[in-house]
PDB file of C-alpha atoms and ligand atoms in Angstrom:
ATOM      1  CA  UNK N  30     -14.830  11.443  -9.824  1.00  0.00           C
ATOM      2  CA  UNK N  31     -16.187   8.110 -10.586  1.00  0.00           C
ATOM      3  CA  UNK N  32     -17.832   5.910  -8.657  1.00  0.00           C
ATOM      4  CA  UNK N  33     -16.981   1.942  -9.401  1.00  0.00           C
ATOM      5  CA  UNK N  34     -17.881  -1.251  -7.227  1.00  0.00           C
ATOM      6  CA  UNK N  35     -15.043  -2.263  -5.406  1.00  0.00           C
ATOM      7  CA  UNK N  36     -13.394  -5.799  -5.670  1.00  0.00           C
ATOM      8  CA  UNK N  37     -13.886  -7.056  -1.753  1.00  0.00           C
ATOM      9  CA  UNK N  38     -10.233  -8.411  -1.793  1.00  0.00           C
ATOM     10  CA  UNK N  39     -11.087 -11.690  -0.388  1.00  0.00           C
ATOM     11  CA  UNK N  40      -8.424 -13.388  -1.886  1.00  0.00           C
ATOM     12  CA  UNK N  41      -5.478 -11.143  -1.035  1.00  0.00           C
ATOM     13  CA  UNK N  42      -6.645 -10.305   2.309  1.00  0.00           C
ATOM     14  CA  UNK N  43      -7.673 -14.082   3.276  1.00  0.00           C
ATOM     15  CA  UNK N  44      -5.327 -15.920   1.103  1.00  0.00           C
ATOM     16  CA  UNK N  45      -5.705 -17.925  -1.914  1.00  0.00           C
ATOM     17  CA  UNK N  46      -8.507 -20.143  -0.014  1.00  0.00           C
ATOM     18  CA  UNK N  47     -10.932 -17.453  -0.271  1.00  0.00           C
ATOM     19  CA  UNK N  48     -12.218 -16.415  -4.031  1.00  0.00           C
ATOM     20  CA  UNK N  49     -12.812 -12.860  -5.007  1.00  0.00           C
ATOM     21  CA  UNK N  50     -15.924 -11.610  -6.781  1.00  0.00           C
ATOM     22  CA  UNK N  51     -13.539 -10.767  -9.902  1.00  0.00           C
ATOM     23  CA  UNK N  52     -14.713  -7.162 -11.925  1.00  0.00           C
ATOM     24  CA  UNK N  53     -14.536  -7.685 -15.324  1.00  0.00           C
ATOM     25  CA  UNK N  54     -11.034  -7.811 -17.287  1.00  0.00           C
ATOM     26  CA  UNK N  55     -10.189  -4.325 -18.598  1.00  0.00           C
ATOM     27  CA  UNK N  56      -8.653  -3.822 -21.647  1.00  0.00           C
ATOM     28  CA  UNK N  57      -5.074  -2.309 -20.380  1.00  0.00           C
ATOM     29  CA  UNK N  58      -5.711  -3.101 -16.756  1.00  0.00           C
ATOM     30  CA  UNK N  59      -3.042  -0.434 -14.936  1.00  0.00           C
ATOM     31  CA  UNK N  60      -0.716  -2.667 -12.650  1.00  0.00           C
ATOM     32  CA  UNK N  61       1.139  -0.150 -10.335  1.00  0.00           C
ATOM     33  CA  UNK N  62       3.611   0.195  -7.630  1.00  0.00           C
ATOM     34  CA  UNK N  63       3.409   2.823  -5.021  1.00  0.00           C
ATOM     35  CA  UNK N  64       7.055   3.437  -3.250  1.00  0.00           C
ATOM     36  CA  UNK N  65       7.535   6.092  -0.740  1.00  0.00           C
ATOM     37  CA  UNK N  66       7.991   6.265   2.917  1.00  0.00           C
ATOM     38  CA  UNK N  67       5.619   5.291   5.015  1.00  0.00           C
ATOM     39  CA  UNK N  68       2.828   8.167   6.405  1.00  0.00           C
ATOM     40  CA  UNK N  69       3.502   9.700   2.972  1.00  0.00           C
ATOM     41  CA  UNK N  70      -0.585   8.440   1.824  1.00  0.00           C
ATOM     42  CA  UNK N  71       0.004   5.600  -0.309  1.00  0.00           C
ATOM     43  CA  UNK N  72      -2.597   3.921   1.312  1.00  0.00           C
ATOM     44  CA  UNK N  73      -5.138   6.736   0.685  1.00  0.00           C
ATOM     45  CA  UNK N  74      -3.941   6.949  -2.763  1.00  0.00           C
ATOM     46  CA  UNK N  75      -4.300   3.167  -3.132  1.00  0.00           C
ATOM     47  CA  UNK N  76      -7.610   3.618  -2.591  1.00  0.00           C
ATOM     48  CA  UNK N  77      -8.383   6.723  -4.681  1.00  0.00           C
ATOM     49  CA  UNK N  78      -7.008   5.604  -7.453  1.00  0.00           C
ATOM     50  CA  UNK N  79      -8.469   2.449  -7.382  1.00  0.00           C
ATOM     51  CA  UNK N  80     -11.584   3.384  -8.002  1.00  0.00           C
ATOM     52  CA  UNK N  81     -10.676   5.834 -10.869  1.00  0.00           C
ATOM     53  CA  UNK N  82      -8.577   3.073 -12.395  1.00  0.00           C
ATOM     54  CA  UNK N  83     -10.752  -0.239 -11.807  1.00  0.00           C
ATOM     55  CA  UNK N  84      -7.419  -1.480 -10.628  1.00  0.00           C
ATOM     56  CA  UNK N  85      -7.312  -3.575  -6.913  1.00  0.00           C
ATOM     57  CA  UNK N  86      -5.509  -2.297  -4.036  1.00  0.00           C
ATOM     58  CA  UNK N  87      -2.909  -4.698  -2.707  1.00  0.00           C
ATOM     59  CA  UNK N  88      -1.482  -3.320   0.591  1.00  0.00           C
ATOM     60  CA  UNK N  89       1.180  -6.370   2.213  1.00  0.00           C
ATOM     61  CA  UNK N  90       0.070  -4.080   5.613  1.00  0.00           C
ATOM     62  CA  UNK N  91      -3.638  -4.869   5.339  1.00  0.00           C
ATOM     63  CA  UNK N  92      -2.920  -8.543   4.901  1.00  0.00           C
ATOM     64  CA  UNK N  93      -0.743  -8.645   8.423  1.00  0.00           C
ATOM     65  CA  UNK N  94      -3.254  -6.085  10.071  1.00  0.00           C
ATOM     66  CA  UNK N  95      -6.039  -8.810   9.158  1.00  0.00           C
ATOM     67  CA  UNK N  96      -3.988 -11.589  10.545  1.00  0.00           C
ATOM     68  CA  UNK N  97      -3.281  -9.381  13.796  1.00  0.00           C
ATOM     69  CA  UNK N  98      -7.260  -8.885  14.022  1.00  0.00           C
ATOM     70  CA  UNK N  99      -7.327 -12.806  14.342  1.00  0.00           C
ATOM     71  CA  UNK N 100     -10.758 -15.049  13.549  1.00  0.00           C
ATOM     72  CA  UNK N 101      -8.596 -17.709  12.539  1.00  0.00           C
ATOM     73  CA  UNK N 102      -4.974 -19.774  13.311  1.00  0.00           C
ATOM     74  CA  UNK N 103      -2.068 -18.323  12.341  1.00  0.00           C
ATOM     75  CA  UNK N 104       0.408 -20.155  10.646  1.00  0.00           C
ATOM     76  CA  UNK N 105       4.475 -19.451  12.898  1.00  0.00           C
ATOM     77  CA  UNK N 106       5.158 -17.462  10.255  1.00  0.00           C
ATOM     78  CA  UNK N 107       2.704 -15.137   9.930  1.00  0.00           C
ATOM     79  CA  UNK N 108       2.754 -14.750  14.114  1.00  0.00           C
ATOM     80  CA  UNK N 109       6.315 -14.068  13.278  1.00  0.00           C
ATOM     81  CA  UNK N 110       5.398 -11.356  10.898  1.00  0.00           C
ATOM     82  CA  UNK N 111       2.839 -10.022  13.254  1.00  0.00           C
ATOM     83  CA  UNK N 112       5.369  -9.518  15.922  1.00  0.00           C
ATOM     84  CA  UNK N 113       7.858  -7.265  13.324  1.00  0.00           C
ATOM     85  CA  UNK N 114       4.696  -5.158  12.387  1.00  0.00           C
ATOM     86  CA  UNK N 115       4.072  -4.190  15.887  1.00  0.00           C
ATOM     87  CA  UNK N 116       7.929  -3.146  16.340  1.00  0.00           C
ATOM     88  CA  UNK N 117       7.614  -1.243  13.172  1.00  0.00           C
ATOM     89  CA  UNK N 118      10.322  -3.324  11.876  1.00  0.00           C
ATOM     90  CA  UNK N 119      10.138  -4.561   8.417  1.00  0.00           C
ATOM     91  CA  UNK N 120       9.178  -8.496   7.649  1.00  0.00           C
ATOM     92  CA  UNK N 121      11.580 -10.840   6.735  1.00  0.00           C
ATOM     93  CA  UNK N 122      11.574 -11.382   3.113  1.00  0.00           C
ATOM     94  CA  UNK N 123      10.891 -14.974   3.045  1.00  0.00           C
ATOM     95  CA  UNK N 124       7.751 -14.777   4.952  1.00  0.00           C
ATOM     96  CA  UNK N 125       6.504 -11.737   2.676  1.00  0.00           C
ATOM     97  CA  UNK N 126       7.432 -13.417  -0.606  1.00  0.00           C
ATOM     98  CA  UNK N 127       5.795 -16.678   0.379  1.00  0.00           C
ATOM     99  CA  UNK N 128       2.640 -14.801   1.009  1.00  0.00           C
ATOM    100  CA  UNK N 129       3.115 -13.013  -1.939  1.00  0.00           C
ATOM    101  CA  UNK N 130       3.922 -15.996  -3.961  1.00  0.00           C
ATOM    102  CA  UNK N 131       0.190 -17.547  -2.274  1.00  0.00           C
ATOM    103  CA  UNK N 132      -2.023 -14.617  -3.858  1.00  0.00           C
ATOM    104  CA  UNK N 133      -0.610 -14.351  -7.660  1.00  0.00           C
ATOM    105  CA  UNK N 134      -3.643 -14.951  -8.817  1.00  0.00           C
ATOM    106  CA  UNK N 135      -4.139 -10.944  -7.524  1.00  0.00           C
ATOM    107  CA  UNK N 136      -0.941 -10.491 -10.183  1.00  0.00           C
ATOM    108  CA  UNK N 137      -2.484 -12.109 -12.628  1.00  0.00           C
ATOM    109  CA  UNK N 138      -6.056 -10.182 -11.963  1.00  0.00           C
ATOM    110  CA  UNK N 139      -7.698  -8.912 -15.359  1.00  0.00           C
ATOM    111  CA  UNK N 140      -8.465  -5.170 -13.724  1.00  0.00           C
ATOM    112  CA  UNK N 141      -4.689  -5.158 -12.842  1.00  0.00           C
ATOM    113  CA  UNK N 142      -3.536  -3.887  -9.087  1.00  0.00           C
ATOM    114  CA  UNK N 143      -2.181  -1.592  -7.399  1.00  0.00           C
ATOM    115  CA  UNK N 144       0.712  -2.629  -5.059  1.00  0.00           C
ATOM    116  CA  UNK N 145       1.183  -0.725  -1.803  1.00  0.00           C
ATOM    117  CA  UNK N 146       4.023  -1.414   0.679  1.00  0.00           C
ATOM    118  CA  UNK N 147       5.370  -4.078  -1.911  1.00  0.00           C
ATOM    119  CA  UNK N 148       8.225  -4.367  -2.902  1.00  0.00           C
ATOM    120  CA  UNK N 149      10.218  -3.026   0.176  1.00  0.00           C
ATOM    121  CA  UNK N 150      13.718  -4.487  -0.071  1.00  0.00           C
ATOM    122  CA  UNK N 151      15.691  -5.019  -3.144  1.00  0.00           C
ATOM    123  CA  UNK N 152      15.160  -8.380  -2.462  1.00  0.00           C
ATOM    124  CA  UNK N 153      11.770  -7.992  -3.128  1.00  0.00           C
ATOM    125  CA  UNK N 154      11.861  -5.792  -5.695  1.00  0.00           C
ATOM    126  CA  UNK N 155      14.189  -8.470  -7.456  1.00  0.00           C
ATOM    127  CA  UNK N 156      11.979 -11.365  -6.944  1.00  0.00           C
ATOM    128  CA  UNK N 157       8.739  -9.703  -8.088  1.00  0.00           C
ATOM    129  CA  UNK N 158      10.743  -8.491 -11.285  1.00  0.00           C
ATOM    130  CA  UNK N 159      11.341 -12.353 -11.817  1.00  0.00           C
ATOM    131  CA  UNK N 160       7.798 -13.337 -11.220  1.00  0.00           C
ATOM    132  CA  UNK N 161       6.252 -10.808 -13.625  1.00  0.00           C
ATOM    133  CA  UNK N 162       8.599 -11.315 -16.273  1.00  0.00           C
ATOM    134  CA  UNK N 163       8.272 -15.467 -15.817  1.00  0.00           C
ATOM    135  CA  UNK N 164       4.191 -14.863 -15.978  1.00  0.00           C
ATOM    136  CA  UNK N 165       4.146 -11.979 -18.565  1.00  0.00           C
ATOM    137  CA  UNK N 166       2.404  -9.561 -16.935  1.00  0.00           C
ATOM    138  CA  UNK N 167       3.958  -6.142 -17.645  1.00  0.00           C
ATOM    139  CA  UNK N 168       4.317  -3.028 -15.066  1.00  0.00           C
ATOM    140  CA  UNK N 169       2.588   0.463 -16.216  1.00  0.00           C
ATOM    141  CA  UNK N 170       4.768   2.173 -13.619  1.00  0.00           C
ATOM    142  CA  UNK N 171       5.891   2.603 -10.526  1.00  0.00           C
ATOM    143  CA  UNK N 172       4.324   5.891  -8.502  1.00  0.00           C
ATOM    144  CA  UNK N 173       6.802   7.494  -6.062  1.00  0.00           C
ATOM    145  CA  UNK N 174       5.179   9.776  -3.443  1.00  0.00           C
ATOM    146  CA  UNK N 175       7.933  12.562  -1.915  1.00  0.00           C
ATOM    147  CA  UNK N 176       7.367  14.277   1.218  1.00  0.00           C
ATOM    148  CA  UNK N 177       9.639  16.240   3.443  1.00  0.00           C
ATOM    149  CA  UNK N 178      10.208  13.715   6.976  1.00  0.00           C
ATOM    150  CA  UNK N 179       8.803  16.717   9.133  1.00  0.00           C
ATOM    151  CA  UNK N 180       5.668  16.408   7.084  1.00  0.00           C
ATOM    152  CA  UNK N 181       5.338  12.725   7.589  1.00  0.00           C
ATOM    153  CA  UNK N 182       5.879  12.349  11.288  1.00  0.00           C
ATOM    154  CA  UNK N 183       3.044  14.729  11.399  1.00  0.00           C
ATOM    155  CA  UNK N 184       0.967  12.749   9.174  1.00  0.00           C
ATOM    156  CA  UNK N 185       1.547   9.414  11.328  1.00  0.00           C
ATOM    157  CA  UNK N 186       1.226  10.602  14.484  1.00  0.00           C
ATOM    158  CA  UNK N 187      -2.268  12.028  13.521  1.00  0.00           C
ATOM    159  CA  UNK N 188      -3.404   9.706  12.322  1.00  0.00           C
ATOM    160  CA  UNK N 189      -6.618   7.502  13.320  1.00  0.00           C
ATOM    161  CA  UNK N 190      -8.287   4.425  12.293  1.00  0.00           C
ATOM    162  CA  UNK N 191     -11.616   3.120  12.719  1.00  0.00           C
ATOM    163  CA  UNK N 192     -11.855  -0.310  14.609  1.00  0.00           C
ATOM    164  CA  UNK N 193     -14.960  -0.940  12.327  1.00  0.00           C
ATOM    165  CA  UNK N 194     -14.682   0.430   8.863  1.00  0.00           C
ATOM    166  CA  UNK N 195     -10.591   0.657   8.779  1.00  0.00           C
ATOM    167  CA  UNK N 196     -11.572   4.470   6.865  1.00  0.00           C
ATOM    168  CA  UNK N 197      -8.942   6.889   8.049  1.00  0.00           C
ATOM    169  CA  UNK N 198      -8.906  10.355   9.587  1.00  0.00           C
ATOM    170  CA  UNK N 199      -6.301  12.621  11.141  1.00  0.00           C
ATOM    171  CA  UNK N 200      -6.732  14.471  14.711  1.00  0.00           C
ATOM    172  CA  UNK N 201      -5.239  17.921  13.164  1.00  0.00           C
ATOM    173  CA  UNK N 202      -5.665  17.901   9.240  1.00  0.00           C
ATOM    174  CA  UNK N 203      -9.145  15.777   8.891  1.00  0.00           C
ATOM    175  CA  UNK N 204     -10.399  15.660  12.320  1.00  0.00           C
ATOM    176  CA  UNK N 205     -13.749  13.307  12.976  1.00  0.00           C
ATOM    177  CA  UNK N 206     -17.238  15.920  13.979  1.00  0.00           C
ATOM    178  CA  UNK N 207     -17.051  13.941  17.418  1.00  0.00           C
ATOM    179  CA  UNK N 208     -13.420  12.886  19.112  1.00  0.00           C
ATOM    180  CA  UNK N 209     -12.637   9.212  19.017  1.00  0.00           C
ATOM    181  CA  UNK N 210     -15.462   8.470  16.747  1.00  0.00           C
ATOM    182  CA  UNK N 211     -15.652   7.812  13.218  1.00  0.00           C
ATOM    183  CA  UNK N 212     -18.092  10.057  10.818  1.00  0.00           C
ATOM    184  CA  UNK N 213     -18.671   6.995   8.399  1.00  0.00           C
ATOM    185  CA  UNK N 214     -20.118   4.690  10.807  1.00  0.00           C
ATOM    186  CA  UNK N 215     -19.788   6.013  14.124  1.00  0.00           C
ATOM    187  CA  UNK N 216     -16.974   3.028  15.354  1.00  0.00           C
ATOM    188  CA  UNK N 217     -14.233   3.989  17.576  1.00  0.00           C
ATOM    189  CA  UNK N 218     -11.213   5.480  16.605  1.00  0.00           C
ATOM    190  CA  UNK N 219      -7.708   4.342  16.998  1.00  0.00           C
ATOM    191  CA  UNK N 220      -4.144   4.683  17.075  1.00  0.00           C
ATOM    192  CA  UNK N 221      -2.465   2.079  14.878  1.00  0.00           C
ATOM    193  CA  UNK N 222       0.222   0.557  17.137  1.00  0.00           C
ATOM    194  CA  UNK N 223       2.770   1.018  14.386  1.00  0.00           C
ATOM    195  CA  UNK N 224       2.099   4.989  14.119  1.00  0.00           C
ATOM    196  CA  UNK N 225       2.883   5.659  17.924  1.00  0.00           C
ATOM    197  CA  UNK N 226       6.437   7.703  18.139  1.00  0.00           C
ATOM    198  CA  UNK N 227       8.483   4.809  18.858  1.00  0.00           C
ATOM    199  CA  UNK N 228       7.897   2.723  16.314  1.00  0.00           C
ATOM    200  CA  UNK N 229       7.263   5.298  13.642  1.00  0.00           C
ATOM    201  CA  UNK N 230      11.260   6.187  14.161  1.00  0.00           C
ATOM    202  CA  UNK N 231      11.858   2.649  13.286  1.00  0.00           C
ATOM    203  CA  UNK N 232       9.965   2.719  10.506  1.00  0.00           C
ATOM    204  CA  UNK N 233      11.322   5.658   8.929  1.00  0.00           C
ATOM    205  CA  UNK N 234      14.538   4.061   9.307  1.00  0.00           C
ATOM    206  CA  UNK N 235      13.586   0.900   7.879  1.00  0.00           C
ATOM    207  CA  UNK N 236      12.381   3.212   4.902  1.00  0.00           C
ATOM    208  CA  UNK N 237      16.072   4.968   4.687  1.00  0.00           C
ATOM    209  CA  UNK N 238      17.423   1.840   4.892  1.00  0.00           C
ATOM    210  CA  UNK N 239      16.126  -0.782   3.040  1.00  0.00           C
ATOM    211  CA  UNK N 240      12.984   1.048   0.604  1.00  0.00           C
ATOM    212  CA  UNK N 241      14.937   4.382  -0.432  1.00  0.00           C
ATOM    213  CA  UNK N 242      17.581   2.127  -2.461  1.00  0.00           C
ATOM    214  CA  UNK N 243      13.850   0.864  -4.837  1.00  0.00           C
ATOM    215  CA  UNK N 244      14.083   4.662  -6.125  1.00  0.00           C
ATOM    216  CA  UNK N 245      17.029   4.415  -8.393  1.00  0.00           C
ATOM    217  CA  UNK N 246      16.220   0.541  -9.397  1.00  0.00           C
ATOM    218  CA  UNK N 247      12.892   1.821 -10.824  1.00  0.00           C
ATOM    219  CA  UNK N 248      14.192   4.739 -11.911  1.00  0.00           C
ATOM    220  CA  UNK N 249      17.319   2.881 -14.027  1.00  0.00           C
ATOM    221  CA  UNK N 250      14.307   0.190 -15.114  1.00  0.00           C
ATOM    222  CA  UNK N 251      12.788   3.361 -17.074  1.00  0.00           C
ATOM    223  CA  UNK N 252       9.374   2.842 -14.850  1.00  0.00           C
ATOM    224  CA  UNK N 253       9.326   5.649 -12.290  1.00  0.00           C
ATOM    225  CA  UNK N 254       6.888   8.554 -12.037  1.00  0.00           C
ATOM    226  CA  UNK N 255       7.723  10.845  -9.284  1.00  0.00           C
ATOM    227  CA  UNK N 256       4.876  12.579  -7.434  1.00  0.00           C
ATOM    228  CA  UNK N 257       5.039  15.206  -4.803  1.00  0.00           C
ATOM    229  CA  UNK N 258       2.776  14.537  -2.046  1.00  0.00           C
ATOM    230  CA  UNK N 259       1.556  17.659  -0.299  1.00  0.00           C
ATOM    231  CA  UNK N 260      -1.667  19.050  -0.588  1.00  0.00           C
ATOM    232  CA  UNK N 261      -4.863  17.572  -0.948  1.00  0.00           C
ATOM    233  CA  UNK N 262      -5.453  13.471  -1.345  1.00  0.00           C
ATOM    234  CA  UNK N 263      -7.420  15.067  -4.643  1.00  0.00           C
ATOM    235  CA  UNK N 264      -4.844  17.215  -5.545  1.00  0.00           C
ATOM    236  CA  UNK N 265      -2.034  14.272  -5.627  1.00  0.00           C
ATOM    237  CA  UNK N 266      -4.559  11.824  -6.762  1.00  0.00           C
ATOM    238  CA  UNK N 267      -4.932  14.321 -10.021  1.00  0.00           C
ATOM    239  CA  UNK N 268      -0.836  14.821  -9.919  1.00  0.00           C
ATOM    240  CA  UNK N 269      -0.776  11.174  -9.999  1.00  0.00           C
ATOM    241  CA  UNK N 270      -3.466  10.588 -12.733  1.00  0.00           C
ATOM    242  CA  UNK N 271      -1.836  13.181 -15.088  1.00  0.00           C
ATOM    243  CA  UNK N 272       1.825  11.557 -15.088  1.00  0.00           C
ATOM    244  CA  UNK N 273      -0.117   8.143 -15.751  1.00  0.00           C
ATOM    245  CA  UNK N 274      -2.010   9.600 -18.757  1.00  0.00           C
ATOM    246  CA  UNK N 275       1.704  11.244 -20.031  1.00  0.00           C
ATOM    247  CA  UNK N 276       3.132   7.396 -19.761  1.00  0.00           C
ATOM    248  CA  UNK N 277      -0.102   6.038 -21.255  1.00  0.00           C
ATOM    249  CA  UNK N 278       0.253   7.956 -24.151  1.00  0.00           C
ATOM    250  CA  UNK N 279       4.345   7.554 -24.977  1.00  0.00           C
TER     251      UNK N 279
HETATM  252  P1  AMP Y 315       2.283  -0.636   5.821  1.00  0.00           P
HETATM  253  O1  AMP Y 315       0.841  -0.611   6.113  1.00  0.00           O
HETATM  254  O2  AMP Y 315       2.599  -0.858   4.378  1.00  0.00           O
HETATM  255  O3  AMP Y 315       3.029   0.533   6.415  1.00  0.00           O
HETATM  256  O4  AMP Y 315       2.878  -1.952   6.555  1.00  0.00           O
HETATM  257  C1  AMP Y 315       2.771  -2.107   7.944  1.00  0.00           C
HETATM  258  C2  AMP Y 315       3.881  -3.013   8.423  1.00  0.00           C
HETATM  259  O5  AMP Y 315       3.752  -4.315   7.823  1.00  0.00           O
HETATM  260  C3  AMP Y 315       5.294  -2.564   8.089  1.00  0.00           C
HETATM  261  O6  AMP Y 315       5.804  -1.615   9.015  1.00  0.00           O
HETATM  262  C4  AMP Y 315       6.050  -3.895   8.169  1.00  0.00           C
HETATM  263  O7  AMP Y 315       6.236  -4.300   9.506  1.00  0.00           O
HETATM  264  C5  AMP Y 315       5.044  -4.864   7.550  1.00  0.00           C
HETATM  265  N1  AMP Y 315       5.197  -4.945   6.090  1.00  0.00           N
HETATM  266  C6  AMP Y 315       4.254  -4.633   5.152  1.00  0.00           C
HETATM  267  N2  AMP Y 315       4.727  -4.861   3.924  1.00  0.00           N
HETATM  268  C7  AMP Y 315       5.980  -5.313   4.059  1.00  0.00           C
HETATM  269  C8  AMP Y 315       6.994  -5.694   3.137  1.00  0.00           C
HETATM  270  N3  AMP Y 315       6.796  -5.661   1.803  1.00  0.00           N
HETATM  271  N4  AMP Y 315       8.199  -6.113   3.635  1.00  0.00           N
HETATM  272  C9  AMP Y 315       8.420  -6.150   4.956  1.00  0.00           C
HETATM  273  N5  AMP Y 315       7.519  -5.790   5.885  1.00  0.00           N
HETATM  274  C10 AMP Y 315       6.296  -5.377   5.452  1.00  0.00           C
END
């Protein structure tokens, strides 16, 4: 696998006050959604397949998580926001869209992006259709991860964090050499408060609810590429890669 410098994200993680250190425009930048429910490692493929693809990895989570982590005033309606993440319930869409609508420079990035957690209502999904049509930037596809629900309560509930380096692990499938602490850079580990039983029932429902319904859209807009998600991160990171290269070459 390749190894590429990662854009630092400034911009979409601080907002459009703060000014990335851009990577140079690619020729077809790949500009990607990831849909599936949450647990089911669209973060972890984010990631993955950023660095294979040059492409930035725009998570709407990460930008609330950073705002929970606080260093500077929040605006109402991101404290709003912050107190639907913690619930597991999903943000209204006029506070996500307006901070959206803030970062389009990321849209409009020259090593395209990879969009994770966004769209999440058909709301969404409608308004961002809008947007990239209005500013000409064209979709490669949109990447649906599917995972039996057993499988991803297992996967959240697992699941650790590091309080230092954000990497991930998982107490049962990817367990850290020492408990609590994180083999990267030794911070401590911890539950995300959105991944503890209660509020990863809400989320699923949320999913059911309001996400599920972006499956056929995609699929009637001719853009989606269905992925199963077991195994491996590698092995759906190379599931993934192939169906891009099949699109890539119609
Ligand atoms: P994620 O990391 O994508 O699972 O997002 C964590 C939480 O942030 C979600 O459970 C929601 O509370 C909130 N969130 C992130 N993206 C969105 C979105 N597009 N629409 C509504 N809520 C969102």
């Amino acid at each position: 696998m390749t190894s590429v410098p990662q854009n630092d994200r400034a911009t979409w993680l601080q907002g459009p006050a703060a000014e990335c250190d851009l990577p140079k425009p690619l020729l077809r930048p790949f500009r990607l959604i990831l849909l599936g429910p949450p647990g089911v490692g669209k973060g972890t493929q984010a990631e993955l397949l950023g660095k294979e693809l040059e492409a930035c990895h725009l998570s709407t989570g990460d930008v609330f998580r950073a705002a929970a982590r606080g260093g500077y005033e929040l605006s109402p309606a991101m404290a709003e926001a912050i107190a639907y993440m913690r619930r597991g319930a999903l943000v209204p869409d006029s506070i996500v869209w307006k901070m959206v609508q803030e970062r389009i420079a990321c849209l409009h990035c020259g090593g395209g992006f990879i969009l994770d957690g966004f769209p999440r209502t058909l709301a969404q999904a409608e308004a961002l259709k809008s947007l990239l049509e209005g500013e000409h930037i064209p979709l490669t596809a949109v990447v649906c991860y599917e995972l039996s629900e057993k499988e991803i309560v297992a996967r959240l509930s697992g699941r650790r964090t590091c309080g230092q380096c954000r990497s991930v692990c998982h107490i049962v499938d990817r367990p850290p050499r020492v408990a609590d602490i994180c083999d990267r850079c030794g911070g401590t580990l911890f539950q995300r408060e959105d991944d503890r039983p209660e509020a990863i029932k809400v989320r699923l429902e949320a999913y059911r609810e309001s996400t599920a319904p972006l499956i056929s859209f995609y699929r009637d807009a001719g853009m989606l590429l269905r992925v199963p998600a077991e195994g491996s991160p590698d092995d759906i990171l190379r599931r993934t890669l192939n169906g891009l290269q099949v699109i890539q070459t119609k």
